[in-house]
Amino acid sequence: MDDLRAHLKDLEERLFDPAVRGSRQALAELLCTEFREIGSSGRLFDLEDILTSLPTDPENTALRTLEDFNVSRLSDDIALVTYRATRASPDKPTVRSLRSSIWRLEADGCWRMLFHQGTLTR
């Protein structure tokens, strides 16, 4: 389980990387074709929404960190990840959120994110 925890944490942190966030191809490698997200805004996004909007998001350069990272194995090929995230920009207030992701082990042996949700906190 420690290996899976380290691997999924690495994948989540890749999604914080501005180079990955700015690349449609890099994002597509980490997300399932059926991907859905409930953003901290309450808006529902699908894979195409993310692949189209995230690479041009002006917040891509913000520093993102995660803490309190936990993994719960739901089945052999499904894992739930939860953590606290912080987004810091030099010219904007710091944003904190609770995050959860469902990762699925695909037929090609790669873990890809199937679902993600962010909830703003104080």
XYZ file of N, CA, C and O in Angstrom:
488
model
N 0.831 -1.203 0.000
C 0.000 0.000 0.000
C 0.868 1.257 0.000
O 0.478 2.258 -0.567
N 2.038 1.187 0.647
C 2.923 2.353 0.666
C 3.404 2.717 -0.736
O 3.539 3.892 -1.063
N 3.643 1.685 -1.570
C 4.049 1.945 -2.952
C 2.931 2.636 -3.725
O 3.171 3.568 -4.479
N 1.707 2.170 -3.539
C 0.567 2.787 -4.212
C 0.369 4.214 -3.721
O 0.146 5.121 -4.520
N 0.490 4.420 -2.418
C 0.348 5.768 -1.853
C 1.368 6.711 -2.482
O 1.022 7.806 -2.920
N 2.614 6.308 -2.538
C 3.667 7.148 -3.117
C 3.403 7.409 -4.601
O 3.582 8.536 -5.087
N 2.949 6.377 -5.314
C 2.692 6.536 -6.752
C 1.532 7.499 -7.012
O 1.640 8.396 -7.855
N 0.435 7.322 -6.300
C -0.720 8.203 -6.513
C -0.436 9.629 -6.050
O -0.899 10.591 -6.678
N 0.345 9.783 -5.003
C 0.742 11.133 -4.578
C 1.566 11.796 -5.677
O 1.359 12.973 -6.000
N 2.475 11.039 -6.272
C 3.264 11.568 -7.390
C 2.367 11.987 -8.549
O 2.557 13.064 -9.135
N 1.371 11.180 -8.877
C 0.452 11.524 -9.974
C -0.345 12.786 -9.645
O -0.519 13.661 -10.517
N -0.838 12.890 -8.407
C -1.565 14.108 -8.004
C -0.651 15.326 -8.110
O -1.068 16.380 -8.610
N 0.587 15.197 -7.660
C 1.524 16.325 -7.718
C 1.878 16.690 -9.153
O 2.120 17.854 -9.460
N 1.885 15.711 -10.048
C 2.099 16.029 -11.471
C 1.005 16.963 -11.977
O 1.257 17.854 -12.785
N -0.211 16.730 -11.502
C -1.321 17.585 -11.930
C -1.220 18.994 -11.358
O -1.939 19.889 -11.787
N -0.332 19.213 -10.404
C -0.044 20.553 -9.869
C 1.025 21.259 -10.702
O 1.181 22.471 -10.612
N 1.781 20.516 -11.468
C 2.913 21.040 -12.231
C 2.412 21.912 -13.389
O 1.625 21.453 -14.221
N 2.879 23.173 -13.469
C 2.434 24.053 -14.559
C 2.684 23.479 -15.956
O 1.885 23.690 -16.868
N 3.765 22.723 -16.125
C 4.053 22.131 -17.438
C 3.000 21.089 -17.814
O 2.590 21.005 -18.984
N 2.554 20.314 -16.844
C 1.513 19.314 -17.100
C 0.173 20.011 -17.298
O -0.573 19.703 -18.237
N -0.138 20.963 -16.436
C -1.405 21.693 -16.540
C -1.527 22.430 -17.876
O -2.614 22.637 -18.376
N -0.403 22.813 -18.432
C -0.396 23.548 -19.690
C -0.352 22.676 -20.929
O -0.329 23.179 -22.048
N -0.354 21.367 -20.754
C -0.222 20.445 -21.883
C -1.441 19.536 -22.008
O -1.692 18.698 -21.140
N -2.156 19.678 -23.080
C -3.311 18.823 -23.345
C -2.902 17.350 -23.338
O -3.573 16.508 -22.763
N -1.767 17.042 -23.963
C -1.302 15.659 -24.048
C -0.939 15.096 -22.676
O -1.314 13.977 -22.335
N -0.216 15.874 -21.869
C 0.172 15.405 -20.534
C -1.060 15.175 -19.660
O -1.111 14.201 -18.899
N -2.043 16.048 -19.758
C -3.283 15.872 -18.997
C -4.020 14.611 -19.442
O -4.492 13.836 -18.614
N -4.098 14.398 -20.747
C -4.809 13.234 -21.286
C -4.167 11.928 -20.834
O -4.854 10.911 -20.692
N -2.864 11.941 -20.583
C -2.173 10.738 -20.109
C -2.521 10.411 -18.662
O -2.374 9.270 -18.234
N -2.987 11.397 -17.895
C -3.288 11.200 -16.472
C -4.773 11.036 -16.170
O -5.136 10.637 -15.060
N -5.635 11.367 -17.124
C -7.077 11.360 -16.891
C -7.769 10.291 -17.739
O -7.423 10.094 -18.905
N -8.774 9.625 -17.164
C -9.580 8.641 -17.898
C -10.441 9.333 -18.947
O -10.802 10.500 -18.791
N -10.819 8.596 -19.955
C -11.700 9.174 -20.974
C -13.061 9.539 -20.390
O -13.718 10.448 -20.884
N -13.480 8.857 -19.308
C -14.769 9.153 -18.661
C -14.624 10.156 -17.523
O -15.541 10.318 -16.713
N -13.499 10.827 -17.437
C -13.203 11.745 -16.335
C -14.321 12.764 -16.109
O -14.875 13.320 -17.045
N -14.595 13.021 -14.815
C -15.530 14.060 -14.384
C -14.912 14.769 -13.190
O -14.228 14.162 -12.370
N -15.180 16.061 -13.080
C -14.728 16.832 -11.923
C -15.839 17.749 -11.466
O -16.517 18.373 -12.282
N -16.009 17.821 -10.147
C -16.839 18.856 -9.548
C -15.850 19.855 -8.972
O -15.160 19.566 -7.990
N -15.741 20.994 -9.613
C -14.778 22.000 -9.197
C -15.198 22.699 -7.924
O -16.348 22.591 -7.482
N -14.248 23.425 -7.331
C -14.556 24.153 -6.105
C -15.605 25.234 -6.352
O -16.242 25.715 -5.425
N -15.826 25.572 -7.623
C -16.875 26.527 -7.991
C -18.259 25.885 -7.973
O -19.270 26.573 -8.041
N -18.292 24.526 -7.908
C -19.553 23.803 -7.995
C -19.890 23.384 -9.409
O -20.865 22.684 -9.635
N -19.072 23.792 -10.361
C -19.305 23.466 -11.768
C -18.834 22.043 -12.074
O -17.821 21.592 -11.555
N -19.561 21.342 -12.944
C -19.199 20.001 -13.386
C -18.399 20.101 -14.684
O -18.805 20.799 -15.620
N -17.256 19.412 -14.723
C -16.388 19.393 -15.896
C -16.244 17.960 -16.387
O -16.198 17.025 -15.582
N -16.121 17.791 -17.709
C -15.777 16.479 -18.250
C -14.358 16.559 -18.829
O -13.697 17.591 -18.732
N -13.886 15.485 -19.401
C -12.516 15.434 -19.893
C -12.241 16.535 -20.907
O -11.236 17.251 -20.809
N -13.118 16.713 -21.865
C -12.880 17.726 -22.901
C -12.848 19.130 -22.312
O -12.047 19.964 -22.741
N -13.702 19.403 -21.334
C -13.663 20.710 -20.658
C -12.278 20.967 -20.072
O -11.716 22.055 -20.225
N -11.728 19.961 -19.392
C -10.420 20.110 -18.752
C -9.325 20.256 -19.801
O -8.448 21.122 -19.695
N -9.348 19.412 -20.824
C -8.306 19.457 -21.858
C -8.320 20.769 -22.633
O -7.289 21.208 -23.139
N -9.477 21.405 -22.702
C -9.601 22.670 -23.426
C -9.269 23.872 -22.544
O -8.556 24.777 -22.965
N -9.768 23.878 -21.306
C -9.635 25.078 -20.471
C -8.389 25.117 -19.595
O -7.811 26.190 -19.389
N -7.959 23.986 -19.067
C -6.849 24.013 -18.113
C -5.537 24.521 -18.714
O -4.829 25.306 -18.070
N -5.180 24.142 -19.941
C -3.908 24.640 -20.482
C -3.809 26.161 -20.603
O -2.708 26.704 -20.621
N -4.919 26.856 -20.633
C -4.883 28.317 -20.756
C -5.310 29.035 -19.469
O -5.465 30.250 -19.467
N -5.464 28.277 -18.378
C -5.881 28.852 -17.097
C -4.770 29.756 -16.551
O -3.637 29.310 -16.374
N -5.075 31.026 -16.266
C -4.050 31.930 -15.750
C -3.522 31.526 -14.373
O -2.454 31.960 -13.968
N -4.233 30.656 -13.664
C -3.788 30.187 -12.343
C -2.781 29.038 -12.430
O -2.312 28.533 -11.413
N -2.422 28.604 -13.642
C -1.494 27.480 -13.804
C -0.137 27.725 -13.157
O 0.540 26.788 -12.760
N 0.283 28.974 -13.079
C 1.606 29.272 -12.532
C 1.613 29.395 -11.008
O 2.678 29.532 -10.414
N 0.462 29.329 -10.380
C 0.390 29.404 -8.915
C 1.104 28.206 -8.296
O 1.117 27.109 -8.858
N 1.679 28.425 -7.141
C 2.331 27.348 -6.401
C 1.265 26.527 -5.687
O 0.472 27.068 -4.909
N 1.244 25.226 -5.957
C 0.280 24.324 -5.337
C 1.021 23.304 -4.486
O 2.028 22.747 -4.916
N 0.484 23.066 -3.298
C 1.048 22.057 -2.412
C -0.071 21.206 -1.852
O -1.235 21.623 -1.831
N 0.292 20.000 -1.407
C -0.707 19.135 -0.772
C -0.153 18.603 0.532
O 1.058 18.500 0.724
N -1.076 18.298 1.452
C -0.709 17.718 2.744
C -1.838 16.810 3.212
O -2.913 16.795 2.611
N -1.594 16.063 4.262
C -2.570 15.115 4.814
C -3.066 14.149 3.740
O -4.265 13.880 3.620
N -2.138 13.624 2.958
C -2.459 12.747 1.831
C -2.799 11.345 2.330
O -2.038 10.740 3.077
N -3.963 10.850 1.915
C -4.422 9.516 2.297
C -4.938 8.759 1.087
O -5.508 9.362 0.167
N -4.755 7.444 1.124
C -5.261 6.565 0.071
C -6.088 5.462 0.709
O -5.663 4.858 1.699
N -7.258 5.198 0.144
C -8.093 4.066 0.539
C -8.316 3.211 -0.695
O -8.819 3.713 -1.711
N -7.922 1.976 -0.615
C -8.122 1.056 -1.747
C -9.575 0.599 -1.719
O -10.034 0.019 -0.725
N -10.339 0.892 -2.773
C -11.748 0.516 -2.835
C -11.936 -0.847 -3.485
O -12.931 -1.523 -3.233
N -11.003 -1.217 -4.359
C -10.959 -2.537 -4.988
C -9.544 -2.714 -5.530
O -8.700 -1.840 -5.339
N -9.292 -3.799 -6.216
C -7.950 -4.023 -6.758
C -7.530 -2.928 -7.731
O -6.353 -2.595 -7.816
N -8.504 -2.378 -8.446
C -8.160 -1.402 -9.483
C -8.770 -0.021 -9.282
O -8.748 0.808 -10.189
N -9.277 0.258 -8.081
C -9.859 1.571 -7.768
C -9.320 2.047 -6.419
O -9.305 1.296 -5.447
N -8.880 3.323 -6.381
C -8.384 3.900 -5.129
C -8.957 5.299 -4.949
O -9.082 6.062 -5.914
N -9.302 5.616 -3.708
C -9.769 6.948 -3.334
C -8.624 7.672 -2.651
O -8.006 7.146 -1.724
N -8.344 8.884 -3.124
C -7.292 9.723 -2.569
C -7.943 10.956 -1.965
O -8.848 11.538 -2.574
N -7.514 11.345 -0.767
C -7.986 12.592 -0.155
C -6.786 13.364 0.377
O -5.792 12.767 0.794
N -6.902 14.698 0.333
C -5.820 15.546 0.840
C -6.294 16.987 0.957
O -7.373 17.341 0.490
N -5.458 17.797 1.580
C -5.661 19.239 1.654
C -4.715 19.888 0.656
O -3.543 19.513 0.582
N -5.224 20.853 -0.087
C -4.400 21.555 -1.074
C -4.359 23.043 -0.764
O -5.313 23.603 -0.220
N -3.246 23.645 -1.124
C -3.071 25.085 -0.995
C -2.585 25.620 -2.330
O -1.696 25.036 -2.958
N -3.196 26.715 -2.785
C -2.776 27.399 -4.006
C -2.363 28.813 -3.625
O -3.171 29.568 -3.090
N -1.112 29.164 -3.906
C -0.589 30.482 -3.537
C -0.107 31.214 -4.780
O 0.677 30.676 -5.565
N -0.596 32.436 -4.955
C -0.167 33.318 -6.032
C 0.367 34.594 -5.399
O -0.167 35.044 -4.376
N 1.390 35.206 -5.997
C 1.957 36.413 -5.385
C 0.969 37.571 -5.259
O 1.040 38.345 -4.313
N 0.020 37.671 -6.168
C -0.872 38.833 -6.192
C -2.321 38.518 -5.806
O -3.201 39.349 -5.993
N -2.558 37.301 -5.256
C -3.917 36.914 -4.878
C -3.896 36.238 -3.515
O -2.874 35.690 -3.100
N -5.043 36.230 -2.837
C -5.099 35.527 -1.551
C -4.856 34.020 -1.730
O -5.205 33.445 -2.768
N -4.286 33.403 -0.723
C -4.075 31.956 -0.735
C -5.421 31.246 -0.697
O -6.330 31.659 0.016
N -5.536 30.179 -1.484
C -6.768 29.397 -1.548
C -6.477 28.012 -0.977
O -5.523 27.348 -1.390
N -7.316 27.575 -0.038
C -7.182 26.254 0.562
C -8.425 25.433 0.237
O -9.530 25.972 0.193
N -8.207 24.140 0.031
C -9.329 23.276 -0.308
C -9.091 21.854 0.174
O -7.952 21.441 0.413
N -10.190 21.136 0.335
C -10.159 19.689 0.548
C -10.351 19.057 -0.822
O -11.208 19.503 -1.604
N -9.577 18.041 -1.113
C -9.616 17.414 -2.432
C -9.829 15.912 -2.302
O -9.328 15.276 -1.373
N -10.557 15.360 -3.241
C -10.694 13.908 -3.329
C -10.637 13.508 -4.797
O -11.130 14.233 -5.669
N -9.992 12.386 -5.036
C -9.866 11.855 -6.391
C -10.100 10.356 -6.354
O -9.721 9.683 -5.396
N -10.689 9.857 -7.411
C -10.795 8.416 -7.598
C -9.891 8.066 -8.772
O -10.021 8.629 -9.864
N -8.951 7.159 -8.505
C -8.003 6.686 -9.514
C -8.340 5.254 -9.892
O -8.723 4.454 -9.039
N -8.185 4.940 -11.189
C -8.484 3.593 -11.688
C -7.263 3.038 -12.403
O -6.637 3.735 -13.217
N -6.939 1.802 -12.109
C -5.873 1.107 -12.807
C -6.416 0.629 -14.139
O -7.336 -0.190 -14.190
N -5.868 1.156 -15.215
C -6.368 0.863 -16.559
C -5.750 -0.431 -17.110
O -4.771 -0.954 -16.560
N -6.296 -0.923 -18.201
C -5.831 -2.170 -18.817
C -4.364 -2.102 -19.242
O -3.683 -3.130 -19.288
N -3.861 -0.887 -19.517
C -2.454 -0.733 -19.930
C -1.501 -0.683 -18.739
O -0.302 -0.472 -18.899
N -2.029 -0.856 -17.510
C -1.190 -0.862 -16.317
C -0.954 0.502 -15.708
O -0.225 0.622 -14.719
N -1.572 1.549 -16.264
C -1.402 2.915 -15.752
C -2.602 3.314 -14.896
O -3.745 3.011 -15.238
N -2.313 4.021 -13.813
C -3.370 4.603 -12.995
C -3.780 5.929 -13.630
O -2.927 6.745 -13.981
N -5.093 6.127 -13.817
C -5.615 7.382 -14.356
C -6.767 7.857 -13.476
O -7.531 7.058 -12.940
N -6.872 9.189 -13.384
C -7.916 9.784 -12.553
C -9.264 9.681 -13.262
O -9.418 10.092 -14.401
N -10.231 9.144 -12.541
C -11.586 8.984 -13.051
C -12.491 10.116 -12.577
O -13.365 10.571 -13.317
N -12.265 10.591 -11.342
C -13.129 11.612 -10.750
C -12.304 12.474 -9.806
O -11.379 11.997 -9.154
N -12.673 13.754 -9.720
C -12.012 14.671 -8.793
C -13.032 15.681 -8.280
O -13.926 16.099 -9.011
N -12.882 16.052 -7.003
C -13.722 17.082 -6.426
C -12.890 17.956 -5.498
O -12.041 17.473 -4.754
N -13.132 19.257 -5.575
C -12.483 20.212 -4.691
C -13.530 21.006 -3.927
O -14.528 21.429 -4.491
N -13.298 21.182 -2.628
C -14.196 21.958 -1.779
C -13.373 23.019 -1.059
O -12.419 22.680 -0.349
N -13.727 24.269 -1.253
C -12.988 25.359 -0.605
C -13.138 25.281 0.913
O -14.198 24.914 1.426
N -12.059 25.620 1.619
C -12.073 25.693 3.082
C -11.546 27.048 3.506
O -11.028 27.812 2.686
N -11.651 27.341 4.770
C -11.130 28.610 5.290
C -9.667 28.501 5.585
O -9.131 27.506 5.898
